[in-house]
Amino acid sequence: MRISLFLLVYFLFLGTSSGQGVRFYAKSDASKILQNSYVTVEFVLENGEGRSFKAPNFDGFTIISGPSRSSSFSSVNGAISKSMSFGYTLRPGKSGKLVIDRAQIISGNQRLYSDPIIIEVVQGSEKEISEQEEIFVQATLSDSLAY
């Protein structure tokens, strides 16, 4: 009886935590930017308890703000997910392809590394970056019709 109770508790715990591997990655809001603009870079840890975060060297960039830290926790029908992130706003110092090295964090007894990010910095106007033209939209409210 005692063994079956132990196995039941073990499998219940295993069922709520299975399928949620720890993941650490880097992302940016753009892969190609103008020389006088900014890029936001985030290092995200999913489904793990992180400690000892070590940011990469941002060679070729000036740190405008950061690190800003955020975290989230979600529990839906017994499925628990959580994440924490470290964000930076950067300004490039030169044009060309700049590499943001990998960051590292410790989760549990594991040292995790993010992948490097390549940001292409170009000189020129916004028109060269964006292939879509800007469109002006004006909305007018009606006081006689309601939906």
Coordinates of N, CA and C in Angstrom, one line a residue:
M1 N 0.8 -1.2 0.0 CA 0.0 0.0 0.0 C 0.9 1.3 0.0
R2 N 1.9 1.2 0.8 CA 2.8 2.4 0.9 C 3.5 2.6 -0.4
I3 N 4.0 1.6 -1.1 CA 4.7 1.7 -2.3 C 3.8 2.2 -3.4
S4 N 2.5 1.7 -3.5 CA 1.6 2.2 -4.5 C 1.3 3.7 -4.3
L5 N 1.2 4.1 -3.0 CA 0.9 5.6 -2.8 C 2.1 6.4 -3.2
F6 N 3.3 5.9 -3.0 CA 4.5 6.6 -3.4 C 4.6 6.7 -4.9
L7 N 4.3 5.6 -5.6 CA 4.3 5.6 -7.1 C 3.2 6.5 -7.6
L8 N 2.1 6.6 -7.0 CA 1.0 7.5 -7.5 C 1.5 9.0 -7.4
V9 N 2.1 9.3 -6.3 CA 2.5 10.7 -6.1 C 3.7 11.0 -7.0
Y10 N 4.6 10.0 -7.2 CA 5.7 10.2 -8.2 C 5.2 10.5 -9.6
F11 N 4.3 9.7 -10.1 CA 3.8 9.8 -11.4 C 2.9 11.1 -11.6
L12 N 2.2 11.5 -10.6 CA 1.5 12.8 -10.6 C 2.5 13.9 -10.8
F13 N 3.5 13.9 -10.0 CA 4.5 14.9 -10.1 C 5.2 14.9 -11.4
L14 N 5.5 13.7 -11.9 CA 6.2 13.6 -13.2 C 5.3 14.0 -14.3
G15 N 4.0 13.8 -14.2 CA 3.1 14.2 -15.3 C 2.9 15.7 -15.4
T16 N 3.0 16.4 -14.3 CA 2.9 17.9 -14.3 C 4.1 18.6 -14.8
S17 N 5.3 17.9 -14.8 CA 6.5 18.5 -15.2 C 7.1 18.0 -16.5
S18 N 6.5 16.9 -17.0 CA 7.0 16.3 -18.2 C 6.7 17.2 -19.5
G19 N 7.6 17.1 -20.5 CA 7.3 17.8 -21.7 C 7.7 19.2 -21.7
Q20 N 8.2 19.7 -20.6 CA 8.6 21.1 -20.5 C 10.1 21.2 -20.3
G21 N 10.9 21.1 -21.3 CA 12.3 21.2 -21.2 C 12.8 22.6 -21.0
V22 N 13.9 22.7 -20.3 CA 14.5 24.0 -20.0 C 15.2 24.5 -21.3
R23 N 14.9 25.7 -21.7 CA 15.4 26.3 -22.9 C 15.9 27.7 -22.7
F24 N 17.1 28.0 -23.2 CA 17.7 29.3 -23.1 C 18.1 29.8 -24.5
Y25 N 17.6 31.0 -24.9 CA 17.9 31.4 -26.2 C 17.9 33.0 -26.2
A26 N 18.4 33.5 -27.3 CA 18.5 34.9 -27.5 C 17.6 35.3 -28.7
K27 N 17.0 36.5 -28.6 CA 16.2 37.0 -29.8 C 16.4 38.5 -29.8
S28 N 16.2 39.0 -31.0 CA 16.3 40.5 -31.2 C 15.1 40.9 -32.0
D29 N 14.8 42.2 -32.0 CA 13.6 42.7 -32.7 C 13.9 43.1 -34.1
A30 N 15.1 43.0 -34.6 CA 15.5 43.2 -36.0 C 16.8 42.5 -36.3
S31 N 17.0 42.1 -37.5 CA 18.3 41.5 -37.9 C 19.0 42.5 -38.8
K32 N 18.4 43.6 -39.3 CA 19.0 44.6 -40.1 C 18.5 45.9 -39.6
I33 N 19.5 46.8 -39.3 CA 19.1 48.1 -38.7 C 20.0 49.2 -39.4
L34 N 19.5 50.5 -39.2 CA 20.3 51.6 -39.7 C 21.3 51.9 -38.6
Q35 N 22.4 52.6 -39.0 CA 23.5 52.9 -38.1 C 23.1 53.8 -37.0
N36 N 22.2 54.7 -37.2 CA 21.8 55.6 -36.1 C 20.5 55.2 -35.4
S37 N 20.2 53.9 -35.5 CA 18.9 53.4 -34.8 C 19.3 52.5 -33.6
Y38 N 18.3 51.8 -33.1 CA 18.5 51.0 -31.9 C 18.0 49.6 -32.2
V39 N 18.5 48.6 -31.4 CA 18.0 47.3 -31.5 C 17.8 46.7 -30.1
T40 N 16.7 46.0 -29.9 CA 16.5 45.4 -28.6 C 16.8 43.9 -28.6
V41 N 17.6 43.5 -27.7 CA 18.0 42.1 -27.6 C 17.5 41.5 -26.3
E42 N 17.0 40.3 -26.3 CA 16.5 39.6 -25.1 C 17.1 38.2 -25.0
F43 N 17.5 37.9 -23.8 CA 17.9 36.5 -23.5 C 16.9 35.9 -22.6
V44 N 16.3 34.8 -23.0 CA 15.1 34.2 -22.4 C 15.4 32.8 -21.9
L45 N 15.0 32.5 -20.6 CA 15.1 31.2 -20.0 C 13.7 30.7 -19.8
E46 N 13.3 29.6 -20.4 CA 12.0 29.0 -20.3 C 12.1 27.8 -19.4
N47 N 11.1 27.6 -18.5 CA 10.9 26.5 -17.7 C 12.1 26.0 -16.9
G48 N 12.8 27.0 -16.3 CA 13.9 26.7 -15.5 C 14.1 27.8 -14.4
E49 N 14.8 27.5 -13.4 CA 15.2 28.5 -12.4 C 16.6 29.0 -12.7
G50 N 16.7 30.2 -13.1 CA 18.0 30.7 -13.5 C 18.7 31.5 -12.4
R51 N 20.1 31.4 -12.4 CA 20.9 32.2 -11.6 C 22.2 32.4 -12.3
S52 N 23.0 33.4 -11.8 CA 24.3 33.7 -12.3 C 24.3 34.0 -13.8
F53 N 23.3 34.9 -14.3 CA 23.3 35.3 -15.7 C 24.5 36.1 -16.0
K54 N 25.1 35.7 -17.1 CA 26.3 36.5 -17.6 C 26.1 36.9 -19.0
A55 N 26.0 38.3 -19.2 CA 25.7 38.8 -20.5 C 26.9 38.7 -21.3
P56 N 26.7 38.7 -22.6 CA 27.9 38.7 -23.5 C 28.5 40.1 -23.6
N57 N 29.7 40.1 -24.3 CA 30.3 41.4 -24.6 C 29.6 41.9 -25.8
F58 N 29.1 43.2 -25.7 CA 28.4 43.8 -26.8 C 29.4 44.6 -27.6
D59 N 30.4 43.9 -28.2 CA 31.4 44.6 -29.0 C 30.7 45.3 -30.2
G60 N 31.1 46.5 -30.5 CA 30.5 47.2 -31.6 C 29.2 47.9 -31.3
F61 N 28.7 47.8 -30.1 CA 27.4 48.4 -29.6 C 27.6 49.2 -28.4
T62 N 26.8 50.2 -28.2 CA 26.7 50.9 -26.9 C 25.4 50.5 -26.2
I63 N 25.5 50.2 -25.0 CA 24.3 49.8 -24.2 C 23.6 51.1 -23.8
I64 N 22.3 51.2 -24.4 CA 21.5 52.4 -24.1 C 20.7 52.1 -22.8
S65 N 20.2 50.9 -22.6 CA 19.5 50.5 -21.4 C 19.6 49.1 -21.2
G66 N 19.6 48.7 -19.9 CA 19.6 47.3 -19.6 C 20.7 46.9 -18.6
P67 N 20.6 45.8 -18.0 CA 19.6 44.8 -18.3 C 18.3 45.1 -17.6
S68 N 17.2 44.9 -18.3 CA 15.9 44.9 -17.7 C 15.5 43.5 -17.6
R69 N 14.9 43.2 -16.4 CA 14.6 41.8 -16.1 C 13.1 41.6 -16.0
S70 N 12.5 40.6 -16.6 CA 11.1 40.3 -16.5 C 10.9 38.8 -16.3
S71 N 9.8 38.5 -15.7 CA 9.5 37.0 -15.5 C 8.0 36.8 -15.7
S72 N 7.6 35.6 -16.0 CA 6.2 35.2 -16.1 C 6.0 33.8 -15.6
F73 N 4.8 33.6 -15.2 CA 4.4 32.3 -14.7 C 3.0 32.0 -15.1
S74 N 2.7 30.8 -15.7 CA 1.4 30.4 -16.2 C 1.1 29.0 -15.7
S75 N -0.2 28.8 -15.3 CA -0.6 27.5 -15.0 C -2.0 27.3 -15.6
V76 N -2.1 26.4 -16.6 CA -3.3 26.2 -17.3 C -3.6 24.7 -17.3
N77 N -4.7 24.3 -16.7 CA -5.1 22.9 -16.6 C -4.0 22.0 -16.1
G78 N -3.2 22.5 -15.2 CA -2.2 21.7 -14.6 C -0.8 21.8 -15.3
A79 N -0.8 22.4 -16.5 CA 0.4 22.6 -17.2 C 1.1 23.9 -16.8
I80 N 2.2 23.8 -16.2 CA 2.9 25.0 -15.7 C 4.0 25.4 -16.6
S81 N 4.1 26.7 -16.9 CA 5.2 27.2 -17.7 C 5.6 28.5 -17.1
K82 N 6.9 28.8 -17.2 CA 7.5 30.0 -16.6 C 8.7 30.4 -17.5
S83 N 8.9 31.7 -17.4 CA 10.1 32.2 -18.2 C 10.6 33.4 -17.5
M84 N 11.9 33.7 -17.7 CA 12.5 34.9 -17.3 C 13.4 35.4 -18.4
S85 N 13.5 36.8 -18.5 CA 14.3 37.3 -19.6 C 15.1 38.5 -19.1
F86 N 16.2 38.8 -19.8 CA 17.0 39.9 -19.6 C 17.1 40.7 -20.9
G87 N 16.7 41.9 -20.9 CA 16.7 42.7 -22.1 C 17.6 43.9 -22.1
Y88 N 18.1 44.2 -23.3 CA 19.0 45.3 -23.5 C 18.6 46.1 -24.8
T89 N 18.8 47.4 -24.7 CA 18.6 48.2 -25.9 C 20.0 48.7 -26.3
L90 N 20.3 48.4 -27.5 CA 21.7 48.7 -28.0 C 21.7 49.7 -29.2
R91 N 22.8 50.4 -29.3 CA 23.0 51.3 -30.5 C 24.3 50.9 -31.1
P92 N 24.3 50.6 -32.4 CA 25.5 50.2 -33.1 C 26.5 51.4 -33.2
G93 N 27.8 51.0 -33.1 CA 28.8 52.0 -33.2 C 29.4 52.1 -34.6
K94 N 29.2 51.1 -35.4 CA 29.7 51.1 -36.8 C 28.8 50.3 -37.7
S95 N 29.0 50.4 -39.0 CA 28.2 49.6 -39.9 C 28.9 48.3 -40.2
G96 N 28.1 47.3 -40.8 CA 28.7 46.0 -41.1 C 27.9 45.0 -40.4
K97 N 28.4 43.7 -40.4 CA 27.7 42.6 -39.7 C 28.4 42.5 -38.3
L98 N 27.6 42.8 -37.3 CA 28.1 42.8 -35.9 C 27.5 41.5 -35.2
V99 N 28.3 40.9 -34.4 CA 27.9 39.6 -33.8 C 27.8 39.9 -32.3
I100 N 26.7 39.5 -31.7 CA 26.5 39.6 -30.3 C 26.7 38.1 -29.8
D101 N 27.8 38.0 -29.0 CA 28.2 36.7 -28.6 C 27.1 36.0 -27.7
R102 N 27.3 34.8 -27.4 CA 26.3 34.0 -26.6 C 26.4 34.4 -25.1
A103 N 25.3 34.4 -24.5 CA 25.1 34.7 -23.0 C 25.1 33.3 -22.3
Q104 N 25.3 33.4 -21.0 CA 25.2 32.1 -20.3 C 24.4 32.3 -19.0
I105 N 23.8 31.2 -18.5 CA 23.0 31.2 -17.3 C 23.1 29.8 -16.7
I106 N 23.0 29.7 -15.4 CA 23.0 28.4 -14.7 C 21.5 28.1 -14.3
S107 N 21.0 27.0 -14.7 CA 19.7 26.5 -14.3 C 19.8 25.1 -13.7
G108 N 19.5 24.9 -12.5 CA 19.7 23.7 -11.8 C 21.2 23.5 -11.6
N109 N 21.7 22.3 -12.1 CA 23.1 22.1 -12.1 C 23.7 22.2 -13.5
Q110 N 23.0 22.8 -14.4 CA 23.4 22.9 -15.8 C 23.8 24.3 -16.2
R111 N 24.8 24.5 -17.0 CA 25.2 25.8 -17.5 C 24.7 25.8 -19.0
L112 N 23.8 26.8 -19.2 CA 23.2 26.9 -20.5 C 23.7 28.1 -21.3
Y113 N 23.8 28.0 -22.6 CA 24.3 29.1 -23.5 C 23.3 29.4 -24.6
S114 N 23.2 30.7 -24.9 CA 22.3 31.1 -26.0 C 23.2 31.1 -27.3
D115 N 22.5 31.1 -28.4 CA 23.2 31.2 -29.7 C 23.6 32.7 -29.9
P116 N 24.7 32.9 -30.7 CA 25.0 34.3 -31.0 C 24.0 34.9 -32.0
I117 N 23.9 36.2 -32.0 CA 23.0 36.9 -32.9 C 23.8 37.8 -33.8
I118 N 23.5 37.7 -35.1 CA 24.1 38.6 -36.1 C 23.2 39.7 -36.5
I119 N 23.6 40.9 -36.3 CA 22.9 42.1 -36.6 C 23.6 42.8 -37.8
E120 N 22.9 43.1 -38.9 CA 23.5 43.8 -40.0 C 23.2 45.3 -39.9
V121 N 24.2 46.1 -39.8 CA 24.0 47.5 -39.6 C 24.4 48.2 -40.9
V122 N 23.5 49.0 -41.5 CA 23.7 49.6 -42.8 C 23.5 51.1 -42.6
Q123 N 24.2 51.8 -43.5 CA 24.1 53.3 -43.6 C 23.0 53.6 -44.6
G124 N 22.3 54.7 -44.5 CA 21.3 55.0 -45.5 C 20.0 55.4 -44.8
S125 N 18.9 55.4 -45.6 CA 17.7 55.9 -45.1 C 16.8 54.8 -44.8
E126 N 15.6 55.1 -44.1 CA 14.7 54.0 -43.8 C 14.1 53.4 -45.0
K127 N 14.0 54.0 -46.1 CA 13.4 53.5 -47.3 C 14.2 52.3 -47.8
E128 N 15.5 52.3 -47.5 CA 16.3 51.1 -48.0 C 16.1 49.9 -47.1
I129 N 15.7 50.1 -45.9 CA 15.4 48.9 -45.0 C 14.1 48.4 -45.2
S130 N 13.1 49.3 -45.3 CA 11.7 48.8 -45.4 C 11.3 48.8 -46.9
E131 N 10.7 47.7 -47.3 CA 10.3 47.6 -48.7 C 8.9 48.0 -48.8
Q132 N 8.2 48.3 -47.7 CA 6.8 48.8 -47.8 C 6.8 50.3 -47.6
E133 N 5.9 51.0 -48.3 CA 5.7 52.4 -48.2 C 4.8 52.7 -47.0
E134 N 5.0 53.9 -46.4 CA 4.2 54.2 -45.3 C 2.8 54.6 -45.8
I135 N 1.8 54.3 -45.1 CA 0.4 54.6 -45.5 C -0.2 55.4 -44.3
F136 N -0.9 56.5 -44.7 CA -1.6 57.3 -43.7 C -3.1 56.9 -43.7
V137 N -3.6 56.5 -42.5 CA -5.0 56.1 -42.4 C -5.7 57.1 -41.4
Q138 N -6.9 57.6 -41.8 CA -7.7 58.4 -41.0 C -9.0 57.8 -40.7
A139 N -9.3 57.7 -39.4 CA -10.6 57.1 -39.0 C -11.5 58.2 -38.5
T140 N -12.8 58.1 -39.0 CA -13.8 59.1 -38.5 C -14.9 58.4 -37.8
L141 N -15.2 58.8 -36.6 CA -16.3 58.2 -35.9 C -17.7 58.8 -36.2
S142 N -18.7 57.9 -36.3 CA -20.0 58.4 -36.6 C -20.8 58.4 -35.3
D143 N -21.5 59.5 -35.1 CA -22.3 59.6 -33.9 C -23.8 59.1 -34.1
S144 N -24.1 58.7 -35.4 CA -25.5 58.3 -35.6 C -25.6 56.8 -35.8
L145 N -24.5 56.0 -36.1 CA -24.5 54.6 -36.2 C -23.7 53.9 -35.1
A146 N -24.2 52.8 -34.6 CA -23.5 52.0 -33.6 C -23.6 50.6 -34.0
Y147 N -22.5 49.9 -33.8 CA -22.5 48.4 -34.0 C -22.2 47.7 -32.8

